[in-house]
Every structure is written in structure tokens, then in C-alpha cells.
XYZ file of C-alpha atoms in Angstrom:
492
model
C -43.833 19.692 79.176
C -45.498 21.240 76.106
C -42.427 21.367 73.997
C -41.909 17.645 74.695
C -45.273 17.273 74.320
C -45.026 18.318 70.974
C -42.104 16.211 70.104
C -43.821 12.944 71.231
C -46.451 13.901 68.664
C -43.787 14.092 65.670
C -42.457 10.871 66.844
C -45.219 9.248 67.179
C -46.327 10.781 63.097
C -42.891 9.852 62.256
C -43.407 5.955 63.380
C -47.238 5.465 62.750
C -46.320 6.328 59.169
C -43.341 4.016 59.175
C -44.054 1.866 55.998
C -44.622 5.190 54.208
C -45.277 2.984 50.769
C -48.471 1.680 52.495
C -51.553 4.610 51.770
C -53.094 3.166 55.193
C -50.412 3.898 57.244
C -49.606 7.438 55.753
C -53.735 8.256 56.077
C -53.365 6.976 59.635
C -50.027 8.879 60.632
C -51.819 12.026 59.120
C -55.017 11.360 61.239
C -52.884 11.255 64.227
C -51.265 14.394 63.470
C -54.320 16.798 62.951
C -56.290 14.840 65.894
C -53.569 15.846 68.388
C -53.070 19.510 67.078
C -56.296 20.136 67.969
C -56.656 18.972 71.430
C -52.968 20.592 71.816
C -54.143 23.486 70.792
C -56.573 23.887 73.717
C -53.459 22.620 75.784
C -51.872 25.582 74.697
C -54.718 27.797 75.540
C -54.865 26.358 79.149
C -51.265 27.421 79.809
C -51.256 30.555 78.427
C -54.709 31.724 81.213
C -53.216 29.500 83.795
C -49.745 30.552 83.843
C -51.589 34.523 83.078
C -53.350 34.365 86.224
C -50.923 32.475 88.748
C -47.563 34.370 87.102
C -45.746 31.072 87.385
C -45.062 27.571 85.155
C -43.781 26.231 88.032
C -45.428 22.730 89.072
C -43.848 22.843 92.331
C -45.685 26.354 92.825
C -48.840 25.440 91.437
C -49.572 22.641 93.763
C -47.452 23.339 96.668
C -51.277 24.204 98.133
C -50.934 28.576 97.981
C -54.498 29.470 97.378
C -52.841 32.931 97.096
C -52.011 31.765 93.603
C -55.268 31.978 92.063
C -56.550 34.984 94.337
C -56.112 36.903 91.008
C -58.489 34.783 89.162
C -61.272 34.624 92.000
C -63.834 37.155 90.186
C -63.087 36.429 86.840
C -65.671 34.009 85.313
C -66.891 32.875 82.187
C -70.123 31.386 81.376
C -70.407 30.585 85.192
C -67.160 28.952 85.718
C -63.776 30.655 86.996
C -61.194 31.301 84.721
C -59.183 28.551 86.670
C -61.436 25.823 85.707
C -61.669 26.716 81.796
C -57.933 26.626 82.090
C -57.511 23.245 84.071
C -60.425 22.327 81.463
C -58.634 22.956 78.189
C -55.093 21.485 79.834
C -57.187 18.216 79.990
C -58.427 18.221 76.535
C -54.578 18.293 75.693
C -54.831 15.384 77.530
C -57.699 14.056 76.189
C -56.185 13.947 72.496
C -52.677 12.528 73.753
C -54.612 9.462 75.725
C -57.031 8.865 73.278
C -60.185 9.921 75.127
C -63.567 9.878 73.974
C -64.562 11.957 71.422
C -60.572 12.755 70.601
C -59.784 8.672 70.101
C -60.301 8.792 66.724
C -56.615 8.459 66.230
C -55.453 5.375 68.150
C -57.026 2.155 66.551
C -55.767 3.435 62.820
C -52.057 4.348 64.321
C -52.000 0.576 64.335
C -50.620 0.616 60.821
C -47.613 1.849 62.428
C -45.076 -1.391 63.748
C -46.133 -3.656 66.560
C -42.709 -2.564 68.826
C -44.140 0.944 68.267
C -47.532 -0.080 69.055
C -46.572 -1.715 72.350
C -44.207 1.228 73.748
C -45.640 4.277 72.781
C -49.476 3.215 71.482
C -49.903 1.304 74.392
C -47.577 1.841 77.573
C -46.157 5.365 77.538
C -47.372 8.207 75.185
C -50.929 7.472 75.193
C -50.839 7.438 79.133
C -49.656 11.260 78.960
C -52.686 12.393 79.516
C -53.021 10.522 82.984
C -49.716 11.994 84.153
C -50.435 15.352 83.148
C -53.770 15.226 85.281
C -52.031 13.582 88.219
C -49.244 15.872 88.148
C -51.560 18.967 88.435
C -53.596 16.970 90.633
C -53.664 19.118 93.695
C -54.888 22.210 91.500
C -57.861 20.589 90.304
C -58.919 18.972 93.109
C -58.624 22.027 94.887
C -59.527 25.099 92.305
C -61.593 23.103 89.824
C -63.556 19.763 91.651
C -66.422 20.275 88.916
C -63.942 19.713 86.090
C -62.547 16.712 87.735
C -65.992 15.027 87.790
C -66.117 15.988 84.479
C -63.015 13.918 83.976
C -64.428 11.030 85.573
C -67.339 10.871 83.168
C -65.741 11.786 80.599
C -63.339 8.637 80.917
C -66.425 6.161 81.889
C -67.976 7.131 78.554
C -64.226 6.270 77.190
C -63.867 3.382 78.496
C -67.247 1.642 77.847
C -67.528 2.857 74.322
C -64.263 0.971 73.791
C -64.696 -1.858 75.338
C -68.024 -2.635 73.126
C -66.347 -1.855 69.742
C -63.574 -4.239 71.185
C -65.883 -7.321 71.157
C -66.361 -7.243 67.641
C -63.159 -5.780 66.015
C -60.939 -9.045 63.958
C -58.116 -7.223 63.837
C -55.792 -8.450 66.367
C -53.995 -5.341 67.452
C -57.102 -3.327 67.058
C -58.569 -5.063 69.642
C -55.807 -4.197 71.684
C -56.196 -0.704 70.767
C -59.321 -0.261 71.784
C -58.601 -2.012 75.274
C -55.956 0.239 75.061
C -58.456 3.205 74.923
C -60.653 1.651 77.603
C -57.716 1.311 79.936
C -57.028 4.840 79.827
C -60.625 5.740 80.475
C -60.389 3.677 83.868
C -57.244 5.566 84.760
C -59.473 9.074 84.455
C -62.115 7.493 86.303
C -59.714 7.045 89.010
C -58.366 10.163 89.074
C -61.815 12.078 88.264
C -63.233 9.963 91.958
C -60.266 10.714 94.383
C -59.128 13.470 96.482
C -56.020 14.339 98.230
C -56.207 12.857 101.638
C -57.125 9.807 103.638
C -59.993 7.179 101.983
C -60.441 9.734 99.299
C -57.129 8.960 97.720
C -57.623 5.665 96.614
C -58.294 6.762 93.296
C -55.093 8.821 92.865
C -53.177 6.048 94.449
C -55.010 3.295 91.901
C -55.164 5.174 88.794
C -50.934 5.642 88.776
C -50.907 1.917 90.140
C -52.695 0.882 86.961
C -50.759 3.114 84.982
C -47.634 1.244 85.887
C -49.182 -2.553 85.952
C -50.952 -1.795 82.516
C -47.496 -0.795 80.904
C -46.708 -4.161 81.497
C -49.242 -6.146 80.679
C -50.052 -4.175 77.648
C -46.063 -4.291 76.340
C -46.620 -7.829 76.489
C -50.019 -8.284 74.562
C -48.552 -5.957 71.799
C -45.757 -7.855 71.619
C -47.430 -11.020 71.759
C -49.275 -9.743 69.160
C -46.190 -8.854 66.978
C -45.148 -12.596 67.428
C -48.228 -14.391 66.463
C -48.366 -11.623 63.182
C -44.649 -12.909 62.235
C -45.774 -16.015 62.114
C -49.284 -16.473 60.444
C -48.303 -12.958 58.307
C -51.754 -11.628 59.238
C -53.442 -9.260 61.522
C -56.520 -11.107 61.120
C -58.682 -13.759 63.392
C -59.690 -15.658 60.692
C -55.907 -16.485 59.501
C -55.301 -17.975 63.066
C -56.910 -20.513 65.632
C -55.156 -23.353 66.848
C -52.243 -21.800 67.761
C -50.909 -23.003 71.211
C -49.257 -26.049 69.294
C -47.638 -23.886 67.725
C -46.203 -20.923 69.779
C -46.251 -23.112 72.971
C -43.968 -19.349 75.155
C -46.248 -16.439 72.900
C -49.127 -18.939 74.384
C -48.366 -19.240 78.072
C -47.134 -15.481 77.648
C -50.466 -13.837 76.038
C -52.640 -16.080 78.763
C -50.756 -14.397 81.533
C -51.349 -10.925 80.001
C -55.407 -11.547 79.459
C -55.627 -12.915 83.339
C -54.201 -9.778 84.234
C -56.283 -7.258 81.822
C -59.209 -9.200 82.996
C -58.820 -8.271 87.458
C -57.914 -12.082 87.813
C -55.705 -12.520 90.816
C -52.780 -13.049 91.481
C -52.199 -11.493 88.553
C -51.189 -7.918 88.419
C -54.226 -6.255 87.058
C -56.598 -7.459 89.384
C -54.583 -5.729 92.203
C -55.093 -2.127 90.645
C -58.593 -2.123 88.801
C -60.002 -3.441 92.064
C -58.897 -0.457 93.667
C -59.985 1.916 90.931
C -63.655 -0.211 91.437
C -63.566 0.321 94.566
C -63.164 4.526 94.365
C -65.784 4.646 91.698
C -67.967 2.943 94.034
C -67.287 5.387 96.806
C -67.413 8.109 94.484
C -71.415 7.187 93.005
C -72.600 3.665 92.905
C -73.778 4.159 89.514
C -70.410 4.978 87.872
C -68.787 2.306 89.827
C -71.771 -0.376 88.187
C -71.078 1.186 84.928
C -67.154 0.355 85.178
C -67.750 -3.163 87.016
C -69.827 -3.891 83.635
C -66.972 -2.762 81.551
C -64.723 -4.255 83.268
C -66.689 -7.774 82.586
C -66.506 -6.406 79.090
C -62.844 -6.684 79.254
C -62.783 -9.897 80.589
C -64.607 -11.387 77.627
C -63.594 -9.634 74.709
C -59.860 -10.191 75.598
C -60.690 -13.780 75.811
C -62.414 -13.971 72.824
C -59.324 -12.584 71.571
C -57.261 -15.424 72.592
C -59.465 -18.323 72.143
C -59.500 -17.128 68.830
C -55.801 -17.227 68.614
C -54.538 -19.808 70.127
C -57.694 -22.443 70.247
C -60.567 -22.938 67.815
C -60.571 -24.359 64.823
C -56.746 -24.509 63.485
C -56.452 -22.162 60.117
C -55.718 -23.796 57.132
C -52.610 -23.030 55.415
C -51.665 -23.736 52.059
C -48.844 -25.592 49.947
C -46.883 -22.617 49.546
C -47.263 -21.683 53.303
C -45.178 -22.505 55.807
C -46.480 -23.929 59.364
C -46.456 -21.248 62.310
C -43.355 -21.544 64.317
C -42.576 -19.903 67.404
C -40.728 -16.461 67.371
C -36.948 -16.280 67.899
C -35.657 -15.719 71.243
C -35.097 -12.023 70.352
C -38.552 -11.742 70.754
C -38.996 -14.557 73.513
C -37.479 -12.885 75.548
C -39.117 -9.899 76.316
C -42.250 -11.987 76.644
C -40.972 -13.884 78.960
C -39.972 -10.867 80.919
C -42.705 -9.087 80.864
C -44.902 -12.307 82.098
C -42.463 -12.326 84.732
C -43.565 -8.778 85.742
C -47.040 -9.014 84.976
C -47.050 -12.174 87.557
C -45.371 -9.857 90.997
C -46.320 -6.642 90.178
C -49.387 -5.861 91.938
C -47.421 -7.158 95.067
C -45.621 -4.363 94.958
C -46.642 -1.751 98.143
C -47.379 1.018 95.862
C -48.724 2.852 97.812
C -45.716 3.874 99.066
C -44.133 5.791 96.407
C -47.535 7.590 95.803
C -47.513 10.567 98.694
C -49.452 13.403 100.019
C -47.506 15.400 102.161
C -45.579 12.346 103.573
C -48.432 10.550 103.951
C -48.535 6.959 102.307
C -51.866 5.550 100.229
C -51.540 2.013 101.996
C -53.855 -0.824 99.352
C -56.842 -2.238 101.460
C -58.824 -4.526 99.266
C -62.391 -4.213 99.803
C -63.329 -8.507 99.200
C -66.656 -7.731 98.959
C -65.895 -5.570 95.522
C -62.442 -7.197 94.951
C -65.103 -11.051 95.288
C -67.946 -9.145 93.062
C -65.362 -8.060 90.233
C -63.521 -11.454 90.032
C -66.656 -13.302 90.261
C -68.203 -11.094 87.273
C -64.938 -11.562 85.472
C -64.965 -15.350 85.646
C -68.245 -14.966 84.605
C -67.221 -13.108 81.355
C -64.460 -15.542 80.637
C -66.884 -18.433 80.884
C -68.953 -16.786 78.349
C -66.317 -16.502 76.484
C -65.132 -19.850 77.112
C -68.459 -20.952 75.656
C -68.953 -18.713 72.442
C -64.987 -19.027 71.129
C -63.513 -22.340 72.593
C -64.588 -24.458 69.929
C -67.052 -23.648 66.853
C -70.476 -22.642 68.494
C -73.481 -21.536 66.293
C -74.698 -19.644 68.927
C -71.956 -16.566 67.862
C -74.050 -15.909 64.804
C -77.222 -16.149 66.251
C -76.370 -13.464 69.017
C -74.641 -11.263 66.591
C -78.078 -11.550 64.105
C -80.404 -11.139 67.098
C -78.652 -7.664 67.696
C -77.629 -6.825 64.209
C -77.977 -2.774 64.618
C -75.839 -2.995 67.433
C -73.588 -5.161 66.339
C -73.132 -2.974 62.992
C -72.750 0.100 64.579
C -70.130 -1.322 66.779
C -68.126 -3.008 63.831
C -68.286 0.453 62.360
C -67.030 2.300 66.081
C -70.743 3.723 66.385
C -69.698 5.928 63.697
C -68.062 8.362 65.257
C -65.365 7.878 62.653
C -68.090 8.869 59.483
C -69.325 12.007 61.620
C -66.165 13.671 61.761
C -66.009 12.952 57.687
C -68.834 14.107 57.724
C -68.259 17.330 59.588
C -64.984 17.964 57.704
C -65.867 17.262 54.238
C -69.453 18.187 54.222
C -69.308 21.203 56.250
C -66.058 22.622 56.773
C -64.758 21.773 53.514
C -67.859 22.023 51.097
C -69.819 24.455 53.085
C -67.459 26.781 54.423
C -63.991 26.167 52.788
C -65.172 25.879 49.180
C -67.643 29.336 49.610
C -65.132 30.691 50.681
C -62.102 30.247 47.976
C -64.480 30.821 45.629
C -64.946 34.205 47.255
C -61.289 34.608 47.146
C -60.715 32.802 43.526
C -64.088 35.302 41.911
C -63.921 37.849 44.383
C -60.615 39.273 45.394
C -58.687 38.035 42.549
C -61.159 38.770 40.014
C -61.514 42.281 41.052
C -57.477 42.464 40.972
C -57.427 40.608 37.599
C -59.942 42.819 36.022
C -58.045 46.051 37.247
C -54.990 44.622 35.516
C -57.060 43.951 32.533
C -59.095 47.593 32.554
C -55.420 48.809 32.504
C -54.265 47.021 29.947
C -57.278 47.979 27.258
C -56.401 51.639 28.477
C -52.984 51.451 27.812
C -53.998 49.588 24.667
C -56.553 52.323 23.469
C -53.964 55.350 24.629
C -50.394 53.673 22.911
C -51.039 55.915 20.276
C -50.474 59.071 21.603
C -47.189 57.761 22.044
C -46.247 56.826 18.487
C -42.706 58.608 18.515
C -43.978 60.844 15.356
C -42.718 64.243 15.956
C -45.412 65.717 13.102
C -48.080 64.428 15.301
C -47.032 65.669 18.560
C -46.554 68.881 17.061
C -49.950 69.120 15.476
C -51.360 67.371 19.022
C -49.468 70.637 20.710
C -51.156 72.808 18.722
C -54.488 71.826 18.552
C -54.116 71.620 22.445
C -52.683 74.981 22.188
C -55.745 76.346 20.005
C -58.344 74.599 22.099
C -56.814 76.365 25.094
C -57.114 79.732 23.085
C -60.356 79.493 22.048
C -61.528 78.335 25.811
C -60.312 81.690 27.252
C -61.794 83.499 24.403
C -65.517 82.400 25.293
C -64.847 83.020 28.744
């Protein structure tokens, strides 16, 4: 898994910096790069004490349930946790940097650069969800050796997932947006697994974080790829280039609606089917974090409609006499929009449950209506908002955004999470600690080699002449020697 691991993270270098000519996309593929060594790097850590203390790499061993496996690490601890849970701990930070978690998501929004097909398969449906599979694949071992570090995980992805949901409501970047729901996805994924156990009620979250991993792939593919058609034909990633749009691109339309009623919990639809039950755990789990995530997921609701009423209704962009009126996309990309609709619409009839086991035993999907009624009605709620603000032209955006301008600033600029870690890097890693020390080296260590080199030259400079080649003065140099050695013994 690690050595694929690390191949995913070329590929994904290799494609974010496709249009190498572009100084964006080569920053951004870079970004990606160094973000993800780091968090791999504590990946690689968590193997090596894991696999020291159990003597296996084996996933079938390591959660076929053998406590005997971790009898070696029982007494050893480290500030107050086993060894076990810093090493379950650090394989989730490799995690944490593949999915984009909070404070690791740095990445994601800027691999946009990269192209939208990219974007939609492996910034969207499959390579940023790594980090989900790897945590429900060593499931059993944390729930059983490490339940502290999987509450950690269930905070940690709240925090995820609400963060990006607020920066969502103000980015203007189409496929930004998208990357931070994206991020926010993810962070309800976590939140499912960080809530569930292994058996009976308590696996709902298990069971409803892989269900949304699979009905997110599909509704995310298609918003990428809606995106990718309503980009090829205004040639902008930008809100302000588009509005009107459904006249235009009557299939990325219909499409693109589908997708948002899903990413929003709207039923049928296939996303209401799975973050309903990932509600539902959190509530279980601690009514608080299941509040918190009911509010994001209202979030949700109305930033991905703001999204498309900007698109596709509003005021229609106006395009100029060298411009070209938007057209819809060929069928080549039709198609696949149309498909993935199609999936979007049945999937969350699908029973699950039934491919997701414990020991033969089935997760069977029991919505709770009075959460599954709560979160639609909040979500309706959201898109009626939403509804209001974007439809058509309303005054009312700029006076919210100028009654909360702090807010609203620090959320166009990600909180500025994005400036610390500038500021952490340049400031004190490079100028504070990097800089001292080459100077150390440049002054130091080579200057004390430099001026050896140099004392020996002005020696050898100062001494050349006793080696003139003058036969006359190495004979008169032997005797004097030979006199001064004479005299020496003489006044001893």
C-alpha cells in the first residue's frame, strides 16, 4: 500500500502540473508534492512501530481480532499513550495529507490548475478518498487498540469539513468550490468512521462512511465534469463570466442539478441516502458533533446552490463581438454526464449494507425520519436561501457580505491558513533557521577550510625559495646547517 501510495502521489504531481508552461500550475503541482511527503512521512513512521511491534504487514493478521498481536506493545508508552496508538496515529496523518484533511488540505483547492478529467477522477472520486480506505481497512485495529485516536479522527474531520464548507460559500472559482466540497466531503467520511464501532447499531458509521464514499464518487465525477463542460464553453473558471446558462447547455444543466440535489441529502437522490446515515451516527456518537455536521451539511446545501444559480440562472454574461455564444459540449462529454446522472439518481437504492460485513454479519440501512425529516428540512431550507440571494440580482448579497466583512475576508482568503504556513516556511524555517545556518556553513566550515588552503599557500609561497634548484645555495645552506649543528654541540 505504501509503495502505491507513493506512486499515486507522482501521478497526481505529474497531472496537477500538466500545463507545465502555466507558473500556477507548476507552484500548485509542487505544493502538492511537499504537502504529501510530509504527512507520508509520518505514514512511514506508523508502519515501521506497527509492523515492529506486531512482526507482521499482513492486513488479514492485523485485524483478524488476535489481541496476542499487540501483547508486545502493552507496556510500552509514550507521553501516556501506547505505542499502538502513536502508530495507528501517524498511519492516519498519511491519511490525513492524501484526503486533504484539515490542517494538511493546503494542497487540494490549488491542484485545481491541473485538468478538469483529472480533477474529477483522482481530485475528487478516488485518490483523495485514500485516506478513508486506509482507516476503514485497519478499522478493526483502531477501534479495538486505539478508540482515543479514532475520536480523534472524528474531530479532526468535523473541523475538516466545516472549515471547508465556509470558505466554499465565498470562493468564484468554479472548480474551487468543488474542491473545497470536495474537502468537506471527506471530513464527513472521517466523522463516520471516527463515530462507529464494529458491531450491531454501532456500525452505522462504518457502514455510511464507505456508502458515501461510493455515492460521492459519483456525484462528484459528475460536478467536475460538469464543470469541465460549462469551462469549454464560456473559457472561464470564473462566476462572473457565466449566469444564464440553462439556455444554453440545456444536458450539463439537467446533469449539474441532479448532482447538487444529491450533494445537498435531497431524496431520492443518492446523497441523501448516505449523509443521513453518517447524521444519524454522529448523533449517536455526541449530539453536539452531530449539530455541528447537520449545520454543515445545510452549508452544503447552499453554497452548492449558489454555485449553480450562479451558473446556469442569474443575470446572463455578456459576451462580446469576437465571442462566440455558449453551446453545449459534444457528446464525448455528454455522455458521461448523462451516465453519471443516471447513477447518481439509483444509487442510494442500492442495499449496501450488504457488501459492508463484520464477521458475516450485514449493516442493514434503517433511516431514522426524524433525522433523515430534520436534515432534508434544514437542507430545503438552505436551498431556499439560496434560492433567494442568487436566483436573480438581490442587493441583499452585498449587504450580508459588508455586515460580516472580517468574516467574509478571512474566508475569501481560507482563514489564512494558506499565509501561516508562508509564514512558517519563509520566516522561520527559511530565514531563521535555514539562512543561520548556511551562513554557518558558507563562513564557518568553508571559511576555516578556505583559509587553511590559503595559510598553505602563503607558506609555500614564503618557503619556494629554498627550493630554487641552485646547487651553490644548497651547498652553502648544507653547510651553514652543518656549522650551526657544530657549534650547538660545542656549547653543550
Amino acid at each position: 500500500m505504501y509503495i502505491f501510495w507513493e506512486l499515486v502521489g507522482v501521478s497526481s504531481y505529474l497531472l496537477i502540473g500538466f500545463y507545465y508552461a502555466k507558473p500556477e500550475a507548476v507552484a500548485a503541482a509542487k505544493k502538492a508534492f511537499i504537502v504529501t511527503r510530509f504527512s507520508d512521512l509520518g505514514f512511514l513512521i506508523g508502519i515501521l512501530l506497527l509492523s515492529y511491534y506486531t512482526h507482521t504487514f499482513d492486513f488479514d493478521l492485523l485485524t483478524s481480532g488476535n489481541s496476542g498481536l499487540f501483547a508486545g506493545a502493552a507496556g510500552t508508552t509514550f507521553l501516556g499513550c501506547s505505542v499502538i496508538s502513536w502508530a495507528l496515529a501517524l498511519i492516519f496523518i498519511g491519511g490525513a495529507g492524501k484526503s486533504a484533511l484539515f490542517p494538511l488540505h493546503i494542497w487540494l483547492p490549488d491542484a485545481m490548475e491541473g485538468p478538469t478529467p483529472v480533477s474529477a477522477l483522482i481530485h475528487a472520486a478516488t485518490m483523495v478518498v485514500a485516506g478513508v480506505f486506509l482507516v476503514a481497512r485497519l478499522f478493526p485495529v483502531y477501534h479495538a487498540e486505539a478508540p482515543e485516536v479514532l475520536a480523534g479522527i472524528a474531530v479532526v474531520g468535523a473541523i475538516t469539513s466545516l472549515y471547508a464548507a465556509i470558505v466554499a460559500c465565498v470562493q468564484t472559482d468554479i472548480k474551487r468550490v468543488l474542491a473545497f466540497s470536495t474537502i468537506s466531503q471527506i471530513g464527513f467520511m472521517m466523522v463516520g468512521l471516527g463515530v462507529s464501532g464494529m458491531g450491531g447499531h454501532d456500525g452505522l458509521g462504518y457502514m455510511a462512511s464507505l456508502f458515501h464514499l461510493f455515492t460521492h464518487a459519483m456525484f462528484k465525477a459528475l460536478l467536475f465534469l460538469g464543470a469541465g463542460a460549462i469551462i469549454h464553453a464560456v473559457h472561464s473558471n470564473e462566476m462572473a463570466r457565466m449566469g444564464g446558462l440553462h439556455k444554453y447547455l440545456p444536458i450539463t444543466h439537467l446533469t449539474f442539478l441532479i448532482a447538487c440535489l444529491a450533494i445537498s441529502g435531497i431524496p431520492p437522490f443518492s446523497g441523501f441516502f448516505s449523509k443521513d446515515e453518517i447524521l444519524a451516527a454522529a448523533f449517536h456518537f455526541s449530539p453536539v458533533l452531530g449539530t455541528v455536521m447537520s449545520f454543515t451539511a445545510a452549508l452544503t446545501a447552499f453554497y452548492m446552490f449558489r454555485l449553480y444559480y450562479r451558473i446556469f440562472w442569474g443575470s446572463p454574461a455578456s459576451y462580446g463581438p469576437n465571442e462566440h455564444a455558449p453551446h453545449e459540449a459534444p457528446v464525448s462529454m455528454t455522455a458521461p454526464l448523462i451516465f453519471l446522472a443516471c447513477i447518481t439518481l439509483v444509487a442510494g437504492f442500492i442495499p449496501f449494507g450488504r457488501f459492508v460485513t463484520n464477521d458475516g454479519a450485514t449493516y442493514t440501512i434503517h433511516l431514522d425520519w426524524k433525522i433523515a425529516g430534520a436534515s432534508v428540512a434544514i437542507a430545503g431550507t438552505a436551498i431556499g436561501l439560496a434560492t433567494l440571494l442568487y436566483r436573480k440580482e438581490n442587493p441583499a448579497t452585498g449587504r450580508l457580505t459588508a455586515a460580516f466583512p472580517r468574516l467574509y475576508r478571512a474566508a475569501c482568503k481560507r482563514f489564512y491558513i494558506d499565509e501561516l504556513y508562508l509564514f512558517v516556511t519563509k520566516k522561520i524555517i527559511f530565514n531563521g533557521i535555514s539562512r543561520p545556518i548556511a551562513w554557518f556553513d558558507r563562513h564557518i566550515i568553508d571559511g576555516a577550510l578556505n583559509g587553511t588552503a590559503s595559510l598553505t599557500e602563503k607558506l609555500s609561497l614564503a618557503i619556494r625559495g629554498l627550493q630554487s634548484g641552485h646547487v651553490q645555495q644548497y651547498a652553502l645552506l648544507t653547510l651553514g646547517g652543518t656549522l650551526l649543528l657544530i657549534l650547538g654541540v660545542l656549547l653543550v
